[in-house]
Backbone as ProteinMPNN parsed JSONL, in Angstrom:
{"seq_chain_A": "XXXXXXXXXXXXXXXXXXXXXXXXXXXXXXXXXXXXXXXXXXXXXXXXXXXXXXXXXXXXXXXXXXXXXXXXXXXXXXXXXXXXXXXXXXXXXXXXXXXXXXXXXXXXXXXXXXXXXXXXXXXXXXXXXXXXXXXXXXXXXXXXXXXXXXXXXXXXXXXXXXXXXXXXXXXXXXXXXXXXXXXXXXXXXX", "coords_chain_A": {"N_chain_A": [[0.735, -1.539, -0.13], [0.483, 2.244, -1.221], [0.933, 5.65, -1.224], [-0.568, 6.656, -3.121], [-2.864, 4.143, -3.708], [-4.656, 4.726, -1.568], [-8.279, 4.483, -0.349], [-9.884, 5.521, 2.117], [-8.498, 8.094, 3.914], [-6.266, 10.563, 4.578], [-4.222, 11.946, 6.664], [-2.186, 14.402, 7.399], [0.647, 15.855, 8.535], [2.194, 18.397, 9.482], [5.529, 20.506, 9.92], [6.743, 22.49, 9.447], [7.793, 24.511, 6.982], [9.753, 24.365, 4.475], [8.46, 21.517, 4.467], [6.379, 20.784, 3.347], [4.069, 19.983, 1.597], [4.171, 19.115, -1.593], [1.068, 19.159, -4.175], [0.864, 15.833, -5.612], [0.183, 14.113, -8.475], [-0.859, 11.428, -7.77], [-2.207, 12.256, -5.268], [-3.866, 14.164, -6.641], [-5.724, 12.388, -7.908], [-6.686, 11.066, -6.001], [-8.38, 12.402, -3.725], [-10.017, 13.436, -5.726], [-11.29, 10.575, -6.336], [-13.014, 10.564, -3.778], [-11.129, 9.974, -1.616], [-10.287, 11.349, 1.643], [-8.743, 13.726, 2.627], [-6.89, 15.289, 5.461], [-5.251, 18.388, 6.579], [-2.748, 19.036, 8.729], [-1.253, 22.02, 9.923], [1.413, 24.568, 11.085], [0.204, 27.442, 12.221], [1.784, 29.524, 11.333], [3.066, 29.123, 8.308], [1.044, 29.855, 7.325], [1.137, 33.014, 6.976], [3.194, 32.243, 4.701], [3.649, 33.179, 1.811], [3.993, 31.5, -0.296], [3.409, 29.192, 1.338], [1.003, 29.055, 1.874], [-0.656, 29.461, -0.886], [-0.051, 27.409, -1.151], [-1.431, 25.139, 0.327], [-3.643, 26.57, 0.035], [-4.711, 25.055, -2.8], [-4.483, 23.028, -2.006], [-6.77, 22.847, -0.39], [-8.602, 24.229, -2.004], [-9.236, 21.32, -3.573], [-10.029, 19.85, -2.076], [-9.44, 18.92, 0.564], [-8.856, 18.731, 3.954], [-7.971, 21.789, 5.948], [-5.949, 22.658, 8.392], [-5.075, 25.11, 11.038], [-2.684, 24.613, 13.419], [-1.298, 26.463, 16.672], [1.648, 24.83, 17.299], [3.029, 22.026, 15.039], [4.35, 18.659, 15.841], [5.957, 17.035, 14.146], [6.712, 16.47, 10.894], [4.236, 14.084, 8.974], [3.302, 11.046, 7.831], [-0.592, 9.684, 7.874], [-1.812, 6.846, 6.137], [-4.944, 5.512, 5.409], [-5.721, 4.843, 8.193], [-3.291, 2.507, 7.952], [-0.716, 2.96, 7.366], [1.747, 4.346, 7.822], [3.778, 7.291, 7.442], [6.98, 8.368, 8.017], [9.28, 10.87, 9.231], [12.777, 9.864, 7.119], [16.274, 9.481, 7.071], [16.944, 10.395, 5.087], [17.677, 13.9, 4.522], [14.167, 14.909, 3.441], [12.734, 12.724, 3.189], [10.223, 10.096, 3.476], [9.954, 7.374, 5.358], [8.51, 4.274, 5.514], [6.004, 2.664, 7.822], [4.227, -0.01, 9.078], [3.532, -0.854, 10.996], [1.293, -1.225, 13.215], [1.104, -0.971, 16.352], [3.098, 1.787, 15.451], [1.716, 2.982, 13.634], [-0.589, 3.875, 14.976], [0.058, 5.076, 16.86], [0.719, 7.887, 15.548], [-0.891, 8.175, 14.358], [-3.191, 9.289, 16.904], [-1.357, 10.926, 17.287], [-1.85, 13.17, 15.434], [-4.797, 13.073, 15.89], [-5.225, 14.748, 18.292], [-4.163, 16.941, 18.151], [-5.695, 17.515, 15.953], [-8.412, 17.795, 16.924], [-8.245, 19.871, 19.214], [-7.958, 20.578, 23.079], [-10.036, 21.441, 25.475], [-10.891, 25.052, 26.082], [-10.911, 27.437, 23.315], [-8.124, 29.378, 23.686], [-8.17, 32.397, 24.829], [-5.54, 34.242, 24.267], [-4.251, 34.317, 21.916], [-4.162, 36.16, 20.021], [-5.436, 37.423, 16.423], [-3.664, 36.782, 13.155], [-1.957, 38.315, 10.632], [-2.999, 38.142, 8.466], [-5.668, 37.417, 8.593], [-6.188, 39.975, 9.948], [-6.173, 41.315, 8.004], [-8.723, 39.87, 6.414], [-10.601, 40.765, 8.579], [-10.869, 43.158, 8.638], [-11.51, 43.613, 5.551], [-14.477, 42.545, 6.314], [-15.421, 43.9, 7.503], [-16.316, 46.16, 6.23], [-17.737, 45.469, 5.034], [-17.456, 43.448, 2.369], [-18.321, 41.186, 0.514], [-18.006, 36.878, 1.492], [-17.293, 35.912, -1.088], [-15.987, 38.465, -2.192], [-14.091, 38.954, -0.576], [-12.508, 37.006, -0.468], [-11.791, 37.463, -3.296], [-10.442, 40.151, -3.313], [-8.146, 39.284, -1.437], [-6.979, 37.037, -2.627], [-7.248, 34.961, -2.083], [-9.092, 31.117, -1.729], [-12.771, 31.243, -2.171], [-13.417, 29.562, 0.12], [-11.264, 29.466, 1.411], [-11.831, 31.259, 2.753], [-14.127, 31.5, 4.718], [-13.396, 29.036, 6.15], [-11.176, 30.667, 7.42], [-12.509, 32.583, 8.226], [-14.037, 30.628, 10.145], [-12.299, 29.812, 11.474], [-11.662, 31.877, 12.795], [-13.889, 32.557, 14.68], [-14.526, 29.822, 16.261], [-12.074, 30.357, 17.856], [-13.05, 32.938, 18.922], [-14.828, 32.066, 20.05], [-17.886, 32.138, 19.537], [-20.995, 32.253, 18.263], [-22.332, 33.398, 16.335], [-21.689, 35.583, 12.944], [-21.829, 38.478, 13.673], [-21.805, 38.495, 16.562], [-18.4, 37.33, 16.413], [-17.671, 39.517, 15.448], [-18.049, 41.247, 17.551], [-17.368, 40.212, 19.939], [-14.017, 40.202, 19.003], [-14.23, 42.832, 18.956], [-14.125, 43.003, 21.261], [-12.182, 42.128, 22.003], [-9.922, 43.894, 21.223], [-8.862, 43.462, 18.919], [-9.887, 44.613, 16.568], [-9.136, 47.233, 16.845], [-7.011, 48.234, 15.284], [-8.102, 48.508, 12.921], [-9.988, 50.351, 12.525], [-9.44, 52.63, 12.701]], "CA_chain_A": [[0.087, 0.151, -0.29], [1.593, 3.222, -1.078], [0.146, 6.612, -0.978], [-1.264, 6.247, -4.571], [-3.531, 3.476, -3.226], [-5.516, 5.388, -0.526], [-9.26, 4.961, -0.295], [-10.555, 6.607, 2.598], [-8.608, 8.936, 4.316], [-5.13, 10.581, 3.993], [-3.801, 12.467, 7.286], [-0.676, 15.05, 6.865], [1.175, 16.43, 9.262], [3.302, 19.333, 8.468], [5.941, 20.771, 11.403], [7.747, 23.162, 9.192], [7.72, 25.141, 5.339], [10.36, 23.288, 3.619], [8.586, 19.666, 4.183], [4.542, 21.114, 3.123], [3.854, 18.555, 0.543], [3.411, 19.547, -3.09], [0.58, 18.565, -4.77], [1.361, 15.724, -6.621], [-0.875, 13.604, -9.619], [-1.883, 10.965, -7.309], [-2.511, 13.26, -4.493], [-5.399, 14.84, -7.212], [-7.173, 11.339, -8.169], [-7.047, 10.24, -4.405], [-9.426, 13.282, -3.628], [-11.657, 12.87, -7.315], [-12.083, 9.347, -6.033], [-13.035, 11.3, -2.546], [-10.361, 10.417, -0.242], [-10.446, 12.667, 2.697], [-7.128, 14.621, 2.841], [-6.959, 16.247, 6.485], [-3.425, 18.489, 6.861], [-3.332, 19.996, 10.344], [0.302, 22.963, 9.787], [1.202, 25.578, 11.551], [-0.171, 29.135, 12.169], [2.796, 30.409, 10.824], [2.654, 28.942, 7.503], [-0.797, 31.006, 6.564], [1.592, 33.504, 7.545], [4.273, 32.518, 4.788], [3.068, 33.406, 0.661], [4.594, 30.205, -0.862], [3.512, 27.664, 1.811], [-0.383, 29.511, 1.781], [-0.587, 29.517, -1.995], [0.525, 25.419, -1.836], [-2.473, 25.22, 1.357], [-4.965, 26.746, -0.8], [-4.287, 24.82, -3.916], [-4.795, 21.798, -1.034], [-8.509, 22.752, -0.119], [-9.32, 24.256, -3.293], [-9.741, 20.12, -4.75], [-11.186, 19.152, -0.925], [-8.65, 18.769, 1.427], [-9.421, 20.106, 4.847], [-6.668, 22.117, 6.725], [-6.514, 23.242, 9.802], [-3.526, 25.472, 11.89], [-2.573, 24.7, 15.086], [0.211, 26.978, 16.542], [2.754, 23.946, 16.461], [2.923, 20.556, 15.024], [6.003, 18.528, 16.138], [7.263, 16.755, 13.313], [6.154, 15.957, 9.476], [4.193, 12.471, 8.94], [1.482, 10.961, 6.786], [-1.067, 8.282, 7.724], [-2.775, 6.627, 5.067], [-5.806, 5.031, 5.04], [-4.465, 3.973, 9.479], [-2.542, 1.098, 8.432], [0.508, 3.293, 6.907], [2.634, 5.562, 8.168], [5.574, 7.52, 6.606], [7.704, 9.215, 8.917], [10.489, 11.141, 8.364], [14.322, 8.552, 7.463], [17.67, 9.532, 7.224], [17.599, 12.007, 4.602], [16.024, 14.956, 4.435], [13.021, 15.207, 2.698], [12.788, 11.676, 3.017], [9.77, 9.18, 4.338], [9.876, 6.073, 5.642], [6.87, 4.02, 5.664], [5.744, 1.988, 8.277], [2.777, -0.578, 9.133], [3.294, -2.207, 12.431], [0.415, -0.937, 14.058], [1.322, 0.418, 17.464], [2.868, 2.926, 15.429], [0.677, 3.633, 12.613], [-1.826, 4.61, 15.635], [0.593, 6.746, 17.944], [1.15, 9.023, 14.682], [-2.511, 8.741, 13.684], [-3.376, 9.163, 17.542], [-0.977, 12.499, 17.509], [-2.993, 13.908, 14.58], [-6.439, 13.125, 16.304], [-5.138, 15.241, 19.665], [-3.558, 18.531, 17.787], [-6.733, 18.859, 15.165], [-9.635, 18.347, 18.084], [-8.007, 20.887, 20.776], [-8.54, 20.192, 24.244], [-10.428, 22.946, 26.289], [-11.476, 26.035, 25.254], [-9.95, 27.963, 22.496], [-6.74, 30.451, 24.215], [-7.819, 33.552, 24.378], [-4.623, 34.914, 24.1], [-4.693, 33.877, 20.597], [-4.344, 37.242, 18.713], [-5.038, 36.996, 15.12], [-2.692, 36.765, 12.305], [-1.888, 39.603, 10.061], [-3.939, 37.892, 7.399], [-7.147, 37.452, 9.48], [-6.321, 40.962, 10.634], [-7.101, 41.54, 7.058], [-10.001, 39.81, 6.175], [-11.36, 40.933, 9.519], [-10.904, 44.566, 8.098], [-12.433, 44.128, 4.468], [-15.73, 42.156, 6.381], [-16.32, 45.359, 8.111], [-16.25, 47.38, 5.456], [-19.067, 45.523, 3.997], [-17.567, 42.545, 1.987], [-18.53, 39.472, 1.417], [-16.807, 36.276, 1.915], [-16.008, 36.282, -2.205], [-15.335, 39.751, -2.377], [-12.676, 39.567, -0.2], [-11.481, 35.681, -1.247], [-10.651, 38.408, -4.522], [-9.578, 40.965, -2.68], [-6.682, 38.687, -0.451], [-6.036, 36.349, -3.604], [-7.426, 33.492, -1.621], [-10.476, 30.93, -2.343], [-13.671, 31.996, -1.061], [-13.348, 28.314, 0.394], [-10.63, 29.657, 2.589], [-12.188, 32.11, 3.427], [-15.015, 30.151, 5.075], [-12.716, 28.666, 6.863], [-10.809, 31.304, 8.142], [-14.147, 33.33, 9.267], [-14.933, 29.599, 11.227], [-11.674, 29.251, 12.485], [-11.858, 32.75, 14.634], [-15.416, 32.389, 15.339], [-14.004, 28.944, 16.792], [-11.208, 31.096, 18.738], [-13.784, 33.667, 20.278], [-16.244, 31.376, 20.732], [-18.605, 32.777, 19.206], [-22.413, 31.873, 17.534], [-22.502, 34.28, 14.555], [-20.827, 36.355, 12.77], [-21.974, 39.271, 14.362], [-20.823, 37.928, 18.209], [-17.775, 37.377, 16.454], [-17.156, 40.838, 15.324], [-18.609, 41.956, 18.633], [-15.755, 39.382, 20.954], [-13.122, 40.428, 18.1], [-13.713, 44.342, 19.271], [-13.564, 42.853, 22.559], [-10.172, 42.042, 22.943], [-9.108, 45.262, 20.976], [-8.248, 43.391, 17.857], [-10.414, 45.766, 15.665], [-8.53, 48.669, 17.126], [-5.96, 49.684, 14.49], [-8.634, 48.772, 12.033], [-10.757, 51.161, 13.025], [-8.636, 53.856, 12.797]], "C_chain_A": [[0.785, 1.031, -0.106], [0.344, 4.652, -0.954], [-1.111, 6.436, -2.112], [-2.896, 4.99, -4.224], [-4.845, 3.481, -1.841], [-6.768, 5.215, -0.517], [-10.036, 5.513, 0.946], [-9.748, 7.726, 3.186], [-6.741, 8.238, 4.412], [-4.913, 11.662, 5.358], [-2.323, 12.682, 7.019], [-0.195, 15.91, 7.959], [2.418, 17.634, 9.361], [4.506, 20.302, 9.528], [6.409, 22.06, 10.487], [7.33, 24.029, 7.231], [7.986, 24.316, 5.016], [10.032, 21.639, 3.569], [6.715, 19.71, 3.75], [5.008, 20.085, 1.722], [3.607, 18.845, -0.466], [2.027, 18.64, -3.536], [0.939, 17.426, -5.743], [-0.075, 14.74, -7.335], [-1.992, 12.515, -8.725], [-2.581, 11.528, -5.513], [-4.018, 13.433, -5.039], [-6.039, 13.806, -7.473], [-6.965, 10.446, -7.127], [-8.276, 11.578, -3.765], [-10.211, 13.332, -4.754], [-11.88, 11.686, -7.218], [-12.67, 9.172, -4.412], [-12.661, 10.624, -1.082], [-10.355, 11.695, 0.251], [-8.915, 12.72, 3.313], [-7.502, 15.694, 4.584], [-5.093, 16.933, 6.724], [-3.63, 19.666, 7.976], [-0.838, 20.671, 9.588], [0.004, 23.808, 11.244], [1.006, 26.877, 11.677], [0.436, 29.67, 11.406], [2.989, 30.105, 9.665], [1.713, 29.725, 6.351], [-0.215, 32.091, 6.631], [3.031, 34.083, 6.118], [3.507, 32.431, 2.926], [2.505, 32.092, -0.742], [3.583, 28.958, -0.431], [1.812, 28.239, 1.625], [-1.153, 29.333, 0.496], [-0.581, 27.947, -1.85], [-1.008, 25.095, -1.002], [-4.007, 25.473, 0.366], [-5.728, 25.929, -1.661], [-4.744, 23.62, -3.217], [-6.635, 21.757, -1.192], [-8.997, 23.323, -1.682], [-9.943, 22.958, -3.86], [-9.842, 19.225, -3.478], [-10.587, 18.874, 0.453], [-8.879, 20.03, 2.417], [-8.256, 20.376, 5.629], [-7.102, 22.889, 8.159], [-4.782, 24.11, 10.736], [-3.269, 24.971, 13.13], [-1.384, 26.001, 15.389], [1.538, 26.192, 16.459], [2.592, 22.965, 16.061], [4.336, 20.028, 15.192], [6.684, 17.478, 15.407], [5.843, 16.331, 12.222], [5.384, 14.258, 9.55], [3.263, 12.608, 8.473], [1.392, 9.653, 7.395], [-1.874, 8.34, 6.646], [-3.521, 5.147, 5.687], [-5.944, 3.812, 6.932], [-4.169, 2.7, 9.612], [-1.231, 1.467, 7.383], [1.0, 4.334, 7.594], [4.095, 6.386, 7.667], [5.739, 8.625, 7.435], [9.387, 9.907, 8.218], [12.013, 10.167, 8.316], [15.24, 9.392, 7.314], [18.086, 10.784, 6.508], [16.876, 12.764, 4.131], [15.4, 15.508, 3.268], [12.124, 13.621, 2.499], [11.639, 11.097, 3.305], [10.286, 8.083, 4.638], [9.085, 5.003, 6.069], [7.119, 2.813, 7.0], [4.837, 1.262, 8.907], [2.573, -1.312, 10.419], [2.652, -1.154, 13.183], [0.265, 0.389, 15.392], [1.99, 1.778, 16.722], [2.057, 3.675, 14.831], [-0.585, 4.438, 14.427], [-1.02, 5.265, 16.894], [0.48, 7.98, 17.196], [-0.049, 8.767, 14.919], [-3.615, 9.738, 15.019], [-3.301, 10.963, 17.738], [-1.638, 13.69, 16.534], [-3.65, 14.215, 15.638], [-6.335, 14.424, 17.269], [-4.856, 16.848, 19.182], [-4.821, 19.178, 16.895], [-8.281, 18.795, 15.992], [-8.582, 19.068, 19.282], [-8.573, 20.876, 21.893], [-8.822, 20.814, 24.972], [-11.06, 23.693, 25.576], [-10.278, 26.921, 24.843], [-9.178, 29.114, 23.553], [-7.653, 31.359, 23.707], [-6.895, 34.926, 24.265], [-3.995, 35.059, 22.859], [-4.838, 35.243, 20.175], [-4.705, 36.152, 17.011], [-3.848, 37.132, 14.454], [-2.592, 38.114, 11.268], [-2.848, 39.363, 8.641], [-5.266, 38.09, 7.822], [-7.885, 38.881, 10.081], [-7.097, 41.897, 8.864], [-8.309, 41.648, 6.292], [-10.816, 40.156, 7.243], [-12.16, 42.729, 8.719], [-12.158, 44.634, 6.405], [-14.328, 43.012, 4.134], [-16.614, 42.94, 7.361], [-16.478, 46.741, 7.927], [-17.436, 46.788, 4.3], [-18.711, 44.274, 2.958], [-17.916, 41.713, 2.18], [-17.783, 38.854, 1.223], [-16.129, 35.878, 0.31], [-15.323, 37.098, -2.863], [-14.038, 39.926, -1.665], [-12.03, 38.269, -0.125], [-10.585, 36.836, -2.272], [-9.666, 38.39, -4.221], [-7.874, 39.921, -2.395], [-6.116, 37.369, -1.668], [-6.09, 35.025, -3.333], [-8.798, 32.689, -2.059], [-11.544, 31.253, -0.869], [-13.604, 30.742, 0.102], [-12.867, 28.508, 1.796], [-11.369, 30.557, 3.52], [-12.741, 31.861, 4.364], [-14.395, 29.545, 6.083], [-11.631, 29.477, 7.634], [-11.778, 31.958, 9.053], [-14.373, 32.137, 10.358], [-14.032, 29.397, 12.0], [-11.463, 30.362, 13.506], [-12.914, 32.583, 14.624], [-15.314, 31.127, 16.381], [-13.192, 29.871, 18.419], [-12.267, 32.343, 19.119], [-14.594, 33.06, 20.756], [-17.592, 31.981, 21.288], [-19.802, 32.025, 17.98], [-22.374, 32.227, 16.062], [-20.979, 35.123, 14.593], [-20.343, 37.987, 13.496], [-21.493, 39.057, 15.84], [-19.518, 37.845, 17.973], [-17.401, 38.287, 16.525], [-17.031, 41.962, 16.794], [-16.71, 41.612, 19.807], [-14.83, 39.907, 20.538], [-12.704, 42.027, 18.803], [-13.273, 44.366, 20.292], [-12.434, 43.038, 23.179], [-9.393, 43.094, 22.065], [-8.571, 44.716, 19.668], [-8.287, 44.371, 16.67], [-10.053, 47.388, 15.31], [-8.194, 49.906, 16.079], [-6.656, 48.907, 13.695], [-9.615, 50.115, 11.502], [-10.369, 52.771, 12.359], [-8.537, 54.094, 11.195]], "O_chain_A": [[1.631, 1.064, 0.788], [-0.844, 4.541, -0.651], [-2.289, 6.148, -1.899], [-3.968, 5.351, -4.709], [-5.587, 2.607, -1.392], [-7.037, 6.363, -0.872], [-11.065, 6.08, 0.578], [-10.408, 8.741, 2.964], [-6.156, 7.156, 4.393], [-5.68, 12.592, 5.111], [-1.477, 11.872, 6.643], [-0.955, 16.847, 8.201], [3.599, 17.307, 9.245], [3.755, 21.131, 10.041], [6.39, 22.989, 11.294], [6.33, 23.684, 6.602], [7.245, 23.334, 4.964], [10.707, 20.753, 3.045], [5.972, 18.737, 3.881], [6.052, 19.705, 1.192], [2.382, 18.943, -0.536], [1.989, 17.453, -3.213], [1.361, 17.85, -6.819], [-1.166, 14.697, -6.766], [-3.223, 12.515, -8.76], [-3.426, 10.898, -4.876], [-5.048, 13.115, -4.444], [-7.244, 14.017, -7.334], [-7.037, 9.225, -7.266], [-9.218, 10.983, -3.241], [-11.405, 13.223, -4.475], [-12.763, 11.322, -7.996], [-12.792, 8.083, -3.851], [-13.264, 10.6, -0.009], [-10.396, 12.779, -0.332], [-8.258, 12.044, 4.105], [-8.286, 16.641, 4.64], [-4.075, 16.276, 6.939], [-4.314, 20.686, 8.058], [0.162, 20.094, 9.163], [-0.916, 23.815, 12.062], [1.853, 27.555, 11.095], [-0.155, 30.408, 10.617], [3.346, 31.214, 9.27], [1.726, 30.003, 5.152], [-1.093, 32.863, 6.245], [3.635, 35.155, 6.066], [2.744, 31.473, 2.805], [1.567, 31.865, -1.506], [3.088, 28.1, -1.161], [1.292, 27.374, 0.92], [-2.34, 29.045, 0.648], [-1.28, 27.335, -2.656], [-1.88, 24.756, -1.802], [-5.0, 24.779, 0.145], [-6.956, 25.853, -1.603], [-5.562, 23.01, -3.905], [-7.415, 21.02, -1.794], [-9.781, 22.662, -2.364], [-10.967, 23.074, -4.533], [-9.768, 18.004, -3.619], [-11.327, 18.61, 1.4], [-9.009, 21.246, 2.271], [-7.536, 19.452, 6.008], [-8.091, 23.409, 8.677], [-3.689, 23.562, 10.886], [-4.204, 25.163, 13.907], [-0.691, 26.441, 14.472], [2.462, 26.616, 15.766], [1.693, 22.468, 16.74], [5.334, 20.655, 14.836], [7.753, 17.004, 15.792], [4.667, 16.049, 12.453], [5.969, 13.346, 10.135], [2.47, 13.548, 8.425], [2.261, 8.797, 7.563], [-2.486, 9.309, 6.196], [-3.01, 4.145, 6.186], [-6.149, 2.599, 6.986], [-4.398, 1.911, 10.529], [-0.731, 0.586, 6.683], [0.244, 5.27, 7.856], [5.235, 5.924, 7.615], [4.972, 9.575, 7.596], [10.166, 9.618, 7.31], [12.413, 9.739, 9.398], [14.743, 10.498, 7.529], [18.872, 11.693, 6.773], [15.815, 12.633, 3.521], [15.84, 16.268, 2.406], [11.112, 13.466, 1.816], [11.399, 12.047, 4.051], [11.306, 7.812, 4.004], [9.055, 4.894, 7.294], [8.177, 2.201, 7.144], [4.302, 2.064, 9.672], [1.705, -2.115, 10.758], [3.305, -0.273, 13.742], [-0.162, 1.535, 15.533], [1.615, 2.86, 17.174], [1.655, 4.772, 15.217], [-1.129, 5.541, 14.484], [-1.589, 5.901, 17.781], [0.218, 9.036, 17.773], [-0.401, 9.259, 15.991], [-4.473, 10.551, 14.678], [-4.123, 11.832, 18.03], [-1.86, 14.853, 16.87], [-3.435, 15.208, 16.333], [-7.26, 15.228, 17.154], [-5.304, 17.809, 19.808], [-5.144, 20.364, 16.823], [-9.174, 19.603, 15.735], [-8.317, 18.382, 20.269], [-9.771, 21.159, 21.897], [-7.826, 21.129, 25.624], [-11.722, 23.343, 24.599], [-9.224, 27.166, 25.429], [-9.98, 29.722, 24.262], [-8.013, 31.355, 22.53], [-7.225, 36.11, 24.2], [-3.169, 35.962, 22.735], [-6.02, 35.465, 19.912], [-4.452, 35.007, 16.633], [-2.907, 37.6, 15.094], [-3.513, 38.919, 11.41], [-3.296, 40.269, 7.938], [-5.936, 38.997, 7.328], [-9.033, 39.129, 10.452], [-8.036, 42.676, 8.694], [-8.856, 42.609, 5.752], [-11.991, 39.884, 6.997], [-13.281, 43.164, 8.457], [-13.149, 45.335, 6.204], [-15.006, 42.763, 3.137], [-17.754, 42.833, 7.813], [-16.638, 47.772, 8.582], [-17.866, 47.281, 3.258], [-19.777, 43.86, 2.501], [-18.054, 41.151, 3.267], [-16.721, 39.324, 0.816], [-14.937, 35.599, 0.184], [-14.454, 36.923, -3.717], [-13.139, 40.718, -1.949], [-10.881, 38.32, 0.314], [-9.383, 37.099, -2.231], [-8.639, 37.722, -4.334], [-6.837, 39.955, -3.057], [-5.002, 36.856, -1.562], [-5.455, 34.115, -3.867], [-9.641, 33.34, -2.676], [-11.445, 31.396, 0.35], [-13.807, 31.214, 1.221], [-13.37, 28.15, 2.861], [-11.444, 30.53, 4.748], [-11.979, 31.908, 5.33], [-15.058, 29.558, 7.119], [-11.15, 28.867, 8.59], [-11.838, 31.897, 10.281], [-14.852, 32.485, 11.437], [-14.281, 28.925, 13.109], [-11.185, 30.156, 14.688], [-12.62, 31.524, 14.068], [-15.979, 31.278, 17.405], [-13.621, 29.949, 19.571], [-11.831, 32.685, 20.218], [-15.15, 33.351, 21.815], [-18.135, 32.214, 22.368], [-19.427, 31.377, 17.003], [-22.382, 31.567, 15.022], [-19.998, 35.3, 15.316], [-19.246, 38.488, 13.744], [-20.519, 39.76, 16.109], [-18.873, 38.169, 18.971], [-16.68, 38.5, 17.5], [-16.333, 42.949, 17.025], [-15.699, 42.225, 20.15], [-14.229, 40.419, 21.483], [-11.581, 42.436, 19.101], [-12.401, 45.141, 20.686], [-11.911, 43.61, 24.136], [-8.173, 43.127, 22.224], [-7.743, 45.466, 19.151], [-7.357, 44.826, 16.004], [-10.303, 48.223, 14.441], [-8.464, 51.09, 15.877], [-5.819, 48.066, 13.367], [-9.81, 50.607, 10.39], [-10.985, 53.648, 11.752], [-7.92, 55.062, 10.752]]}, "name": "protein", "num_of_chains": 1, "seq": "XXXXXXXXXXXXXXXXXXXXXXXXXXXXXXXXXXXXXXXXXXXXXXXXXXXXXXXXXXXXXXXXXXXXXXXXXXXXXXXXXXXXXXXXXXXXXXXXXXXXXXXXXXXXXXXXXXXXXXXXXXXXXXXXXXXXXXXXXXXXXXXXXXXXXXXXXXXXXXXXXXXXXXXXXXXXXXXXXXXXXXXXXXXXXX"}
């Protein structure tokens, strides 16, 4: 079994920009066949233009992308039976089929994917999120904000959803009010 034979899910952990996987033909084939991709990246990657474009491309083909404060290692899990972990050579991934190894990597992924406890109130928005907030505050729709930022509409919706989650808001209006309460909009209002 390799990545090209995936049948239901591929989990991807990316620790640094240099380890961000490029979309290959086998990934596109998998996504077209309905293989679910979930990709975890450190939040800092969203601020690097090349990495952000690559992540947006993955998302535009149906991959689910989530950012977290940090990712401890680069790895992949294919269909819960194969783990690909960093090898001795730079950029090389080594296959592991030992169930306990695959399970540990999958559990690490799931723990990072579903943060435990309430969202941190101290994590402010990234510059890209501030740019989006400014556009939304000025009445841009998701579609027009996406065009203005050079990202997909789906990415705009994901970013809004992430902000709402971090703010513990149930609506966009409530998210705006909570962002204002935290001082996130002070610079934008001027």
